[in-house]
Short mmCIF file of C-alpha atoms in Angstrom, two decimals:
data_model
loop_
_atom_site.label_atom_id
_atom_site.label_comp_id
_atom_site.label_asym_id
_atom_site.label_seq_id
_atom_site.Cartn_x
_atom_site.Cartn_y
_atom_site.Cartn_z
CA MET A 1 -0.60 0.77 -0.19
CA GLU A 2 2.57 2.12 1.15
CA LYS A 3 4.19 1.42 -2.05
CA GLY A 4 1.12 2.60 -4.79
CA ARG A 5 1.45 6.10 -2.49
CA ASN A 6 5.05 6.42 -3.28
CA MET A 7 3.95 5.72 -7.24
CA TYR A 8 0.87 7.67 -7.19
CA LEU A 9 2.57 10.86 -5.58
CA LYS A 10 5.84 10.83 -7.60
CA ILE A 11 2.77 11.18 -10.69
CA LYS A 12 1.32 13.85 -9.23
CA THR A 13 4.10 16.66 -8.24
CA ASP A 14 6.82 14.73 -12.27
CA TYR A 15 4.34 17.82 -14.38
CA GLN A 16 7.77 19.39 -14.51
CA SER A 17 8.52 16.44 -16.29
CA VAL A 18 5.96 16.33 -17.92
CA LEU A 19 5.72 19.87 -19.42
CA THR A 20 10.14 19.27 -20.76
CA TRP A 21 8.47 16.78 -23.29
CA LEU A 22 5.54 18.82 -24.44
CA LEU A 23 7.85 20.96 -25.26
CA ILE A 24 10.33 19.34 -26.64
CA GLY A 25 7.84 17.40 -28.82
CA ILE A 26 6.67 21.23 -30.41
CA LEU A 27 9.59 21.53 -31.06
CA ILE A 28 10.27 19.17 -32.95
CA ILE A 29 7.45 19.33 -34.33
CA ASP A 30 8.46 22.71 -35.92
CA THR A 31 11.41 21.32 -36.82
CA ARG A 32 8.92 19.10 -39.48
CA ALA A 33 10.77 16.19 -37.09
CA PHE A 34 14.02 16.73 -38.26
CA TYR A 35 12.78 15.36 -41.96
CA LEU A 36 12.43 11.98 -41.13
CA VAL A 37 8.44 11.94 -41.57
CA PRO A 38 6.88 13.44 -44.47
CA LEU A 39 4.73 16.15 -42.42
CA SER A 40 2.30 18.56 -45.18
CA GLY A 41 1.73 22.11 -44.05
CA GLY A 42 -0.93 21.26 -42.57
CA ASP A 43 0.33 18.59 -39.92
CA VAL A 44 2.48 20.21 -39.05
CA GLN A 45 -0.47 22.75 -37.87
CA LYS A 46 -2.62 19.51 -36.66
CA SER A 47 -0.02 18.50 -34.02
CA ARG A 48 1.27 22.11 -33.28
CA MET A 49 -2.91 22.43 -32.51
CA VAL A 50 -2.80 19.55 -30.62
CA LEU A 51 0.29 19.66 -28.22
CA ILE A 52 -0.29 23.37 -28.37
CA SER A 53 -4.24 22.95 -27.00
CA LEU A 54 -3.05 20.93 -24.04
CA ALA A 55 0.03 23.04 -22.89
CA VAL A 56 -2.51 25.30 -22.09
CA ILE A 57 -4.73 23.49 -20.77
CA LEU A 58 -1.41 21.97 -18.88
CA LEU A 59 -0.97 26.27 -18.06
CA PHE A 60 -3.97 26.83 -16.31
CA PHE A 61 -3.80 23.47 -13.78
CA PHE A 62 -0.19 24.52 -13.49
CA SER A 63 -1.47 27.81 -11.83
CA PHE A 64 -2.99 26.20 -8.97
CA LYS A 65 0.92 24.97 -8.15
CA ASN A 66 2.39 27.38 -5.49
CA SER A 67 5.96 26.61 -7.15
CA PHE A 68 5.09 26.95 -10.72
CA VAL A 69 3.21 30.22 -9.53
CA LYS A 70 5.97 30.96 -6.42
CA GLU A 71 7.92 30.91 -9.55
CA LEU A 72 6.98 32.94 -11.69
CA VAL A 73 5.27 35.95 -9.58
CA THR A 74 7.70 38.25 -10.85
CA TYR A 75 6.74 37.92 -14.99
CA ARG A 76 3.83 40.82 -14.76
CA PHE A 77 4.45 42.64 -18.28
CA VAL A 78 3.87 38.69 -20.31
CA LYS A 79 0.62 37.85 -17.68
CA ILE A 80 -0.32 41.28 -18.75
CA TYR A 81 -0.27 40.58 -22.95
CA LEU A 82 -1.71 36.73 -21.68
CA LEU A 83 -4.40 37.93 -20.96
CA LEU A 84 -5.23 41.05 -23.41
CA THR A 85 -4.03 37.59 -25.80
CA VAL A 86 -7.03 36.12 -23.97
CA ILE A 87 -9.54 39.09 -24.73
CA VAL A 88 -8.71 39.10 -29.10
CA ILE A 89 -9.25 35.90 -29.66
CA THR A 90 -12.18 35.80 -27.79
CA PHE A 91 -13.63 39.31 -29.27
CA LEU A 92 -11.85 37.34 -33.21
CA SER A 93 -13.68 34.23 -32.65
CA VAL A 94 -17.56 34.87 -31.58
CA TYR A 95 -16.77 37.33 -34.87
CA SER A 96 -16.14 34.44 -37.02
CA MET A 97 -17.98 32.36 -35.19
CA MET A 98 -21.19 34.08 -36.93
CA LYS A 99 -19.55 35.93 -39.70
CA TYR A 100 -18.07 32.22 -41.16
CA ASN A 101 -20.47 29.97 -39.66
CA GLU A 102 -17.33 28.34 -38.20
CA ASN A 103 -17.09 25.99 -35.32
CA VAL A 104 -14.42 26.22 -31.84
CA LEU A 105 -12.50 24.63 -33.23
CA ASP A 106 -11.93 26.15 -35.93
CA MET A 107 -10.66 28.97 -33.75
CA VAL A 108 -8.83 26.97 -32.75
CA TYR A 109 -6.77 26.28 -35.43
CA VAL A 110 -6.64 29.46 -36.97
CA ALA A 111 -5.99 31.37 -32.99
CA VAL A 112 -3.31 28.72 -32.84
CA PRO A 113 0.51 31.27 -33.75
CA TYR A 114 -1.12 33.28 -31.14
CA LEU A 115 -2.03 31.23 -28.84
CA ALA A 116 1.36 29.94 -28.96
CA MET A 117 2.59 32.63 -27.03
CA PHE A 118 1.32 30.71 -23.97
CA LEU A 119 4.51 28.92 -23.66
CA VAL A 120 6.52 31.67 -22.78
CA PRO A 121 5.70 30.71 -19.26
CA LEU A 122 5.87 27.13 -19.86
CA PHE A 123 9.72 27.68 -21.17
CA LEU A 124 9.98 30.51 -18.34
CA PHE A 125 9.15 27.73 -15.85
CA LEU A 126 11.48 25.13 -17.55
CA PHE A 127 13.72 28.33 -17.40
CA GLU A 128 13.35 29.26 -13.16
CA LYS A 129 13.85 25.15 -12.68
CA ASN A 130 16.78 24.14 -14.72
CA ASN A 131 20.79 25.43 -16.08
CA ILE A 132 19.15 27.74 -18.72
CA GLU A 133 22.75 27.69 -21.22
CA LYS A 134 22.36 24.26 -21.42
CA ILE A 135 19.51 24.29 -22.82
CA ILE A 136 19.43 27.49 -25.00
CA GLY A 137 23.19 24.51 -26.60
CA TRP A 138 20.68 21.76 -26.87
CA LEU A 139 18.61 24.27 -28.91
CA THR A 140 21.00 25.30 -31.07
CA ILE A 141 22.40 22.15 -30.93
CA ALA A 142 18.79 21.47 -32.85
CA GLY A 143 18.13 23.91 -35.35
CA ILE A 144 22.26 23.79 -36.64
CA ILE A 145 21.35 20.21 -37.10
CA SER A 146 18.00 21.25 -38.68
CA THR A 147 19.25 23.81 -41.29
CA LEU A 148 22.05 21.00 -42.18
CA LEU A 149 19.83 17.74 -43.00
CA ALA A 150 18.32 20.64 -45.57
CA PHE A 151 21.60 21.94 -47.13
CA SER A 152 21.92 18.28 -48.03
CA ILE A 153 18.73 17.07 -48.80
CA ALA A 154 19.03 20.87 -51.37
CA VAL A 155 23.05 20.06 -52.63
CA CYS A 156 21.99 16.22 -53.09
CA ARG A 157 18.18 17.38 -55.22
CA GLU A 158 20.52 19.91 -56.77
CA CYS A 159 23.31 18.30 -57.66
CA LEU A 160 21.65 13.87 -57.68
CA GLY A 161 18.76 14.51 -58.52
CA ILE A 162 17.55 12.38 -55.17
CA SER A 163 15.56 13.33 -52.14
CA ILE A 164 16.74 12.25 -49.16
CA LEU A 165 14.61 12.35 -46.90
CA PRO A 166 11.49 11.62 -46.95
CA GLY A 167 10.25 15.05 -45.48
CA SER A 168 12.56 17.12 -47.81
CA PRO A 169 11.43 20.74 -47.76
CA PHE A 170 11.95 20.92 -51.58
CA PHE A 171 10.05 23.91 -53.35
CA GLY A 172 11.13 24.89 -56.20
CA PHE A 173 12.88 26.70 -57.55
CA ARG A 174 14.72 30.25 -57.44
CA ASP A 175 18.21 32.20 -59.92
CA GLY A 176 18.67 28.06 -60.87
CA ARG A 177 19.05 26.97 -57.82
CA VAL A 178 17.24 24.22 -55.66
CA ARG A 179 14.68 26.98 -53.19
CA ILE A 180 15.00 25.20 -49.30
CA SER A 181 13.14 26.08 -46.34
CA ILE A 182 14.85 26.67 -43.15
CA THR A 183 13.44 26.41 -39.52
CA GLN A 184 12.59 29.44 -38.07
CA LEU A 185 14.72 27.27 -34.99
CA GLY A 186 18.26 26.65 -37.80
CA MET A 187 17.91 30.41 -38.10
CA ASP A 188 18.03 31.79 -34.52
CA SER A 189 20.73 28.37 -34.21
CA LEU A 190 23.08 30.00 -36.36
CA LEU A 191 22.25 33.85 -35.15
CA PHE A 192 24.07 32.30 -32.15
CA LEU A 193 26.54 30.55 -33.39
CA PHE A 194 27.89 33.34 -34.75
CA TYR A 195 27.44 35.24 -31.48
CA SER A 196 29.12 32.66 -30.33
CA ILE A 197 32.30 32.68 -32.73
CA VAL A 198 32.08 37.02 -32.58
CA ILE A 199 31.57 37.45 -28.69
CA GLU A 200 32.68 34.58 -26.78
CA LYS A 201 35.45 33.86 -28.47
CA LYS A 202 34.51 29.81 -29.46
CA ARG A 203 36.58 30.31 -32.10
CA THR A 204 37.27 26.83 -33.22
CA LEU A 205 37.61 25.33 -37.04
CA LEU A 206 34.19 23.10 -36.29
CA ASN A 207 32.05 26.86 -35.05
CA ILE A 208 33.61 28.05 -38.29
CA PHE A 209 33.50 25.53 -40.31
CA THR A 210 29.62 24.47 -39.00
CA PHE A 211 28.57 29.18 -39.46
CA LEU A 212 29.86 28.89 -43.26
CA ILE A 213 27.75 26.08 -44.88
CA MET A 214 25.06 27.50 -42.86
CA ILE A 215 25.43 30.73 -44.24
CA TYR A 216 25.84 29.50 -47.04
CA ALA A 217 22.18 27.80 -47.03
CA VAL A 218 21.03 30.47 -45.67
CA LEU A 219 21.45 33.29 -48.26
CA PHE A 220 21.69 30.88 -51.55
CA TYR A 221 19.38 27.78 -50.55
CA GLN A 222 16.44 29.01 -49.11
CA SER A 223 16.96 32.41 -51.32
CA THR A 224 14.50 34.47 -48.18
CA ARG A 225 15.33 38.56 -48.73
CA ILE A 226 13.55 39.75 -46.49
CA ILE A 227 15.42 37.11 -43.92
CA ASP A 228 18.73 37.93 -45.12
CA ILE A 229 17.80 41.77 -44.57
CA ALA A 230 17.21 40.57 -41.39
CA LEU A 231 20.31 38.32 -40.27
CA VAL A 232 23.37 41.13 -41.51
CA GLY A 233 21.22 42.93 -40.13
CA ALA A 234 21.50 41.43 -36.54
CA MET A 235 24.91 40.49 -37.23
CA PHE A 236 26.03 43.71 -38.64
CA SER A 237 25.37 45.51 -34.74
CA ILE A 238 27.47 41.59 -33.04
CA LEU A 239 30.03 42.78 -34.48
CA PHE A 240 29.43 46.77 -34.20
CA LEU A 241 28.85 46.64 -30.25
CA TYR A 242 32.35 43.71 -29.72
CA ARG A 243 34.50 45.00 -27.50
CA GLY A 244 37.64 43.01 -26.86
CA SER A 245 41.41 44.02 -27.92
CA ASN A 246 42.38 46.89 -30.01
CA ASN A 247 43.89 44.68 -32.55
CA GLU A 248 40.58 42.60 -33.33
CA LYS A 249 39.35 46.13 -32.77
CA ILE A 250 41.04 46.52 -36.18
CA ILE A 251 39.22 43.17 -37.63
CA ILE A 252 36.57 44.03 -37.00
CA LYS A 253 36.15 48.03 -38.48
CA CYS A 254 37.51 45.95 -41.40
CA ILE A 255 34.80 43.30 -41.94
CA ILE A 256 32.51 45.93 -41.57
CA ILE A 257 34.04 47.60 -44.44
CA ILE A 258 34.28 44.81 -46.87
CA LEU A 259 30.64 44.00 -45.90
CA LEU A 260 29.17 47.35 -46.64
CA ILE A 261 31.28 47.88 -49.81
CA ILE A 262 29.96 44.32 -50.94
CA PHE A 263 26.43 45.45 -49.94
CA LEU A 264 27.01 49.17 -51.62
CA PHE A 265 27.98 47.20 -54.70
CA ASN A 266 24.28 44.78 -54.27
CA TYR A 267 22.36 47.76 -53.32
CA THR A 268 20.77 48.04 -56.44
CA VAL A 269 20.33 43.94 -56.75
CA ILE A 270 18.66 44.58 -53.30
CA ILE A 271 16.38 47.31 -54.35
CA ASN A 272 15.74 45.75 -57.73
CA SER A 273 14.62 42.11 -56.59
CA PHE A 274 11.07 44.31 -54.84
CA SER A 275 10.97 46.05 -58.15
CA VAL A 276 7.82 45.36 -59.90
CA ASP A 277 10.21 45.04 -63.18
CA GLY A 278 12.52 43.50 -61.43
CA ASP A 279 13.54 39.49 -61.39
CA LYS A 280 11.64 39.10 -58.76
CA ALA A 281 8.45 40.76 -59.51
CA GLY A 282 5.77 38.41 -59.72
CA SER A 283 6.17 37.51 -54.97
CA THR A 284 6.16 41.58 -55.04
CA LEU A 285 3.36 42.07 -57.81
CA ALA A 286 1.41 38.94 -55.72
CA ARG A 287 1.83 40.76 -52.31
CA LEU A 288 0.85 44.04 -53.66
CA GLY A 289 -2.16 42.24 -54.89
CA ALA A 290 -2.60 41.00 -51.07
CA ILE A 291 -2.56 44.58 -49.37
CA ASP A 292 -5.80 45.96 -52.17
CA TYR A 293 -7.89 42.47 -52.00
CA PHE A 294 -6.97 42.19 -48.19
CA TYR A 295 -7.78 45.99 -47.27
CA GLU A 296 -10.71 46.69 -49.14
CA LEU A 297 -12.12 43.87 -46.19
CA PHE A 298 -10.30 44.99 -43.81
CA SER A 299 -12.39 48.51 -44.32
CA GLU A 300 -15.68 46.49 -43.65
CA ASN A 301 -15.25 45.98 -40.24
CA PRO A 302 -11.48 47.89 -38.71
CA ILE A 303 -11.67 46.57 -35.51
CA LEU A 304 -12.29 43.74 -35.40
CA GLY A 305 -10.91 43.37 -39.16
CA ILE A 306 -11.51 39.88 -41.53
CA GLY A 307 -11.22 37.62 -38.54
CA PHE A 308 -10.57 33.15 -38.13
CA ILE A 309 -11.27 32.16 -41.10
CA ARG A 310 -9.83 27.98 -41.58
CA PRO A 311 -10.03 27.66 -44.93
CA LYS A 312 -12.18 24.10 -44.98
CA ASN A 313 -14.81 25.59 -48.06
CA ASP A 314 -14.16 26.69 -51.07
CA GLU A 315 -16.74 29.48 -49.98
CA LEU A 316 -14.11 30.36 -47.18
CA LEU A 317 -10.78 29.75 -49.49
CA ALA A 318 -11.75 32.28 -51.50
CA ILE A 319 -11.85 34.66 -49.18
CA TRP A 320 -8.97 33.27 -46.94
CA SER A 321 -6.22 33.18 -50.51
CA GLY A 322 -8.12 35.82 -53.45
CA PRO A 323 -10.11 34.98 -56.11
CA LEU A 324 -6.54 33.87 -57.36
CA ASN A 325 -5.57 31.62 -55.01
CA ILE A 326 -2.04 33.34 -54.20
CA TYR A 327 -2.87 36.21 -51.51
CA PHE A 328 -2.28 35.12 -47.52
CA PHE A 329 -1.64 37.05 -44.27
CA GLY A 330 0.94 34.82 -43.95
CA ASP A 331 3.29 36.51 -46.72
CA LEU A 332 2.43 40.63 -45.67
CA GLY A 333 3.64 40.89 -41.75
CA LEU A 334 2.44 43.00 -39.61
CA ILE A 335 0.28 44.37 -41.56
CA GLY A 336 -1.15 40.80 -42.99
CA GLY A 337 -1.54 39.93 -38.87
CA VAL A 338 -2.92 43.88 -38.63
CA PHE A 339 -5.64 42.62 -41.61
CA GLN A 340 -6.60 39.14 -39.65
CA CYS A 341 -7.02 40.49 -36.62
CA GLY A 342 -8.04 44.61 -36.73
CA LEU A 343 -6.92 47.07 -33.95
CA LEU A 344 -8.13 44.95 -31.93
CA GLY A 345 -4.98 42.84 -32.88
CA ILE A 346 -2.70 45.65 -32.93
CA PRO A 347 -1.59 44.78 -29.88
CA LEU A 348 -1.08 41.50 -30.03
CA PHE A 349 2.23 42.29 -32.25
CA ILE A 350 4.00 45.33 -32.05
CA LEU A 351 3.56 44.42 -27.10
CA PRO A 352 5.86 41.38 -27.53
CA LEU A 353 8.04 44.00 -30.54
CA ILE A 354 8.80 46.80 -27.91
CA ARG A 355 8.50 44.62 -24.99
CA LEU A 356 12.07 42.63 -26.62
CA LEU A 357 14.13 46.32 -27.28
CA TYR A 358 13.36 47.87 -24.36
CA VAL A 359 15.11 44.12 -22.15
CA SER A 360 17.61 43.72 -24.88
CA LEU A 361 18.70 48.06 -24.08
CA ARG A 362 18.57 47.65 -20.10
CA LEU A 363 20.59 44.58 -20.70
CA LEU A 364 22.62 46.43 -22.54
CA LYS A 365 23.33 48.99 -18.96
CA ASP A 366 23.78 46.38 -17.16
CA ASN A 367 25.01 43.57 -18.83
CA TRP A 368 27.03 43.87 -21.63
CA GLU A 369 27.86 40.49 -23.14
CA ILE A 370 23.93 39.54 -22.44
CA GLY A 371 23.47 43.09 -23.40
CA ILE A 372 25.49 42.07 -27.20
CA PHE A 373 23.31 39.00 -27.67
CA SER A 374 19.24 40.53 -27.02
CA LEU A 375 19.65 42.69 -28.50
CA SER A 376 21.03 41.36 -31.68
CA ILE A 377 17.29 38.71 -31.98
CA SER A 378 14.87 41.54 -31.38
CA ILE A 379 17.03 43.59 -34.49
CA TYR A 380 16.74 40.13 -36.52
CA TYR A 381 12.67 39.93 -35.49
CA ILE A 382 12.19 43.82 -35.50
CA LEU A 383 13.62 43.26 -39.51
CA LEU A 384 11.02 40.65 -40.07
CA GLN A 385 7.87 42.35 -40.05
CA PRO A 386 7.17 44.06 -42.55
CA THR A 387 7.11 40.45 -44.60
CA ILE A 388 7.46 38.21 -41.74
CA CYS A 389 5.14 38.29 -38.87
CA CYS A 390 7.14 37.23 -35.43
CA ILE A 391 3.79 35.79 -34.84
CA ASN A 392 2.35 33.26 -37.21
CA ASN A 393 2.68 29.17 -37.68
CA SER A 394 5.75 29.15 -38.69
CA ASN A 395 7.69 32.37 -36.60
CA CYS A 396 4.82 31.36 -33.22
CA ILE A 397 6.30 28.45 -31.53
CA VAL A 398 10.73 30.15 -31.23
CA PHE A 399 9.23 33.20 -31.30
CA SER A 400 7.78 31.80 -27.67
CA LEU A 401 10.42 30.89 -26.80
CA VAL A 402 12.88 33.37 -27.22
CA TRP A 403 10.68 36.04 -26.26
CA ALA A 404 11.12 33.74 -22.77
CA ILE A 405 15.04 33.57 -22.66
CA LEU A 406 14.88 37.52 -23.24
CA GLU A 407 12.52 37.49 -20.27
CA TYR A 408 14.06 35.43 -17.96
CA TYR A 409 18.21 36.79 -18.84
CA TYR A 410 16.61 40.54 -17.33
CA LYS A 411 14.89 39.04 -14.22
CA MET A 412 18.00 37.33 -13.93
CA VAL A 413 20.85 40.38 -14.15
CA ARG A 414 18.21 43.37 -13.17
CA CYS A 415 17.34 41.20 -9.43
CA ASP A 416 20.38 40.16 -9.31
CA GLY A 417 18.88 36.52 -8.41
CA THR A 418 16.13 38.30 -5.91
CA HIS A 419 12.30 38.27 -6.75
CA ARG A 420 12.94 42.29 -6.56
CA GLN A 421 11.25 44.67 -8.45
CA CYS A 422 12.07 42.52 -11.58
CA ASN A 423 10.09 43.53 -14.15
CA LYS A 424 9.87 46.86 -14.21
#
């Protein structure tokens, strides 16, 4: 009888392990299971919906645990933001169900990016209970592996014409090369690897070689202009704020000058790529058409916007992607989010970015190394906004993780390990 009671207590109190494995599962799904299984976009979205919904339920359950509340009581901004998210999602869901004759399950499916923000306190709880540096290290390795796998798939597809993994992220061709999609965790890992090489001086041959392969994969095989710009901007911030010996500063300045010269020589090419007459005019014209189309729908109800639409039939698909089936909210970045959620939803997109920038600038004053890391990540996500919103299906989970990391560092640095005035 005593043995049974002890087992019951162990299962009852071991919710931290359950939470850990749940979050690991969410991140694995977000990397498309490292391309080891064939997962369509719909499969990934359904998996996200199930796992994130379970996480939200667990968050509600954990809210009654004294240890959970004690660890998270200082993160006031996050709590206020999540309360605002509940209010906005509720209004939009009721409005959308009435307007498009959808059900609650449809609303949950579409609201996944916003529900993913409820992962922030769960990540924070894990950081409070574990070594955050070790967690970041493992996540960085996972991001590097997913990127190198995607690169290997691209090379084999281009050189040998074969797909080496069932979940091959193949999306056609651009500029004469195979085009792939690299996960957001991979993008953040690339930036963190660059930070480790420059700031933490972990300049091993393995790190440098891995970085060069990853940056080559991003620039030449993913070939997404706004991501390239955001990465370069974030890396420039790391180089610009670098502190070291005079010789190291001279080397860094030379690198910056060389990069600026390369950028200036390619400036017209970059601008031309966004032109309606350039070689990539198709995507530009599609985005301009999407802005006109969605703005017309948005203007019918600017407060609540177009609302949540799950394109489960031809009628809803025609609204969701336009008459030509080439218009998508996700291609319009921050503006697309506003079109979908209306003026009521603007705080959901703006507040996290403002918070990241605020936390980064404060950290930069109190802890130079952590501040540079935080600022580079913040710059990266801010520069993405013209065409890639921080809260969309491809970004939301990793963005919630990044936000939690910065919040935890902010508390750790500002509060010196205590709970005094942590989130001013």
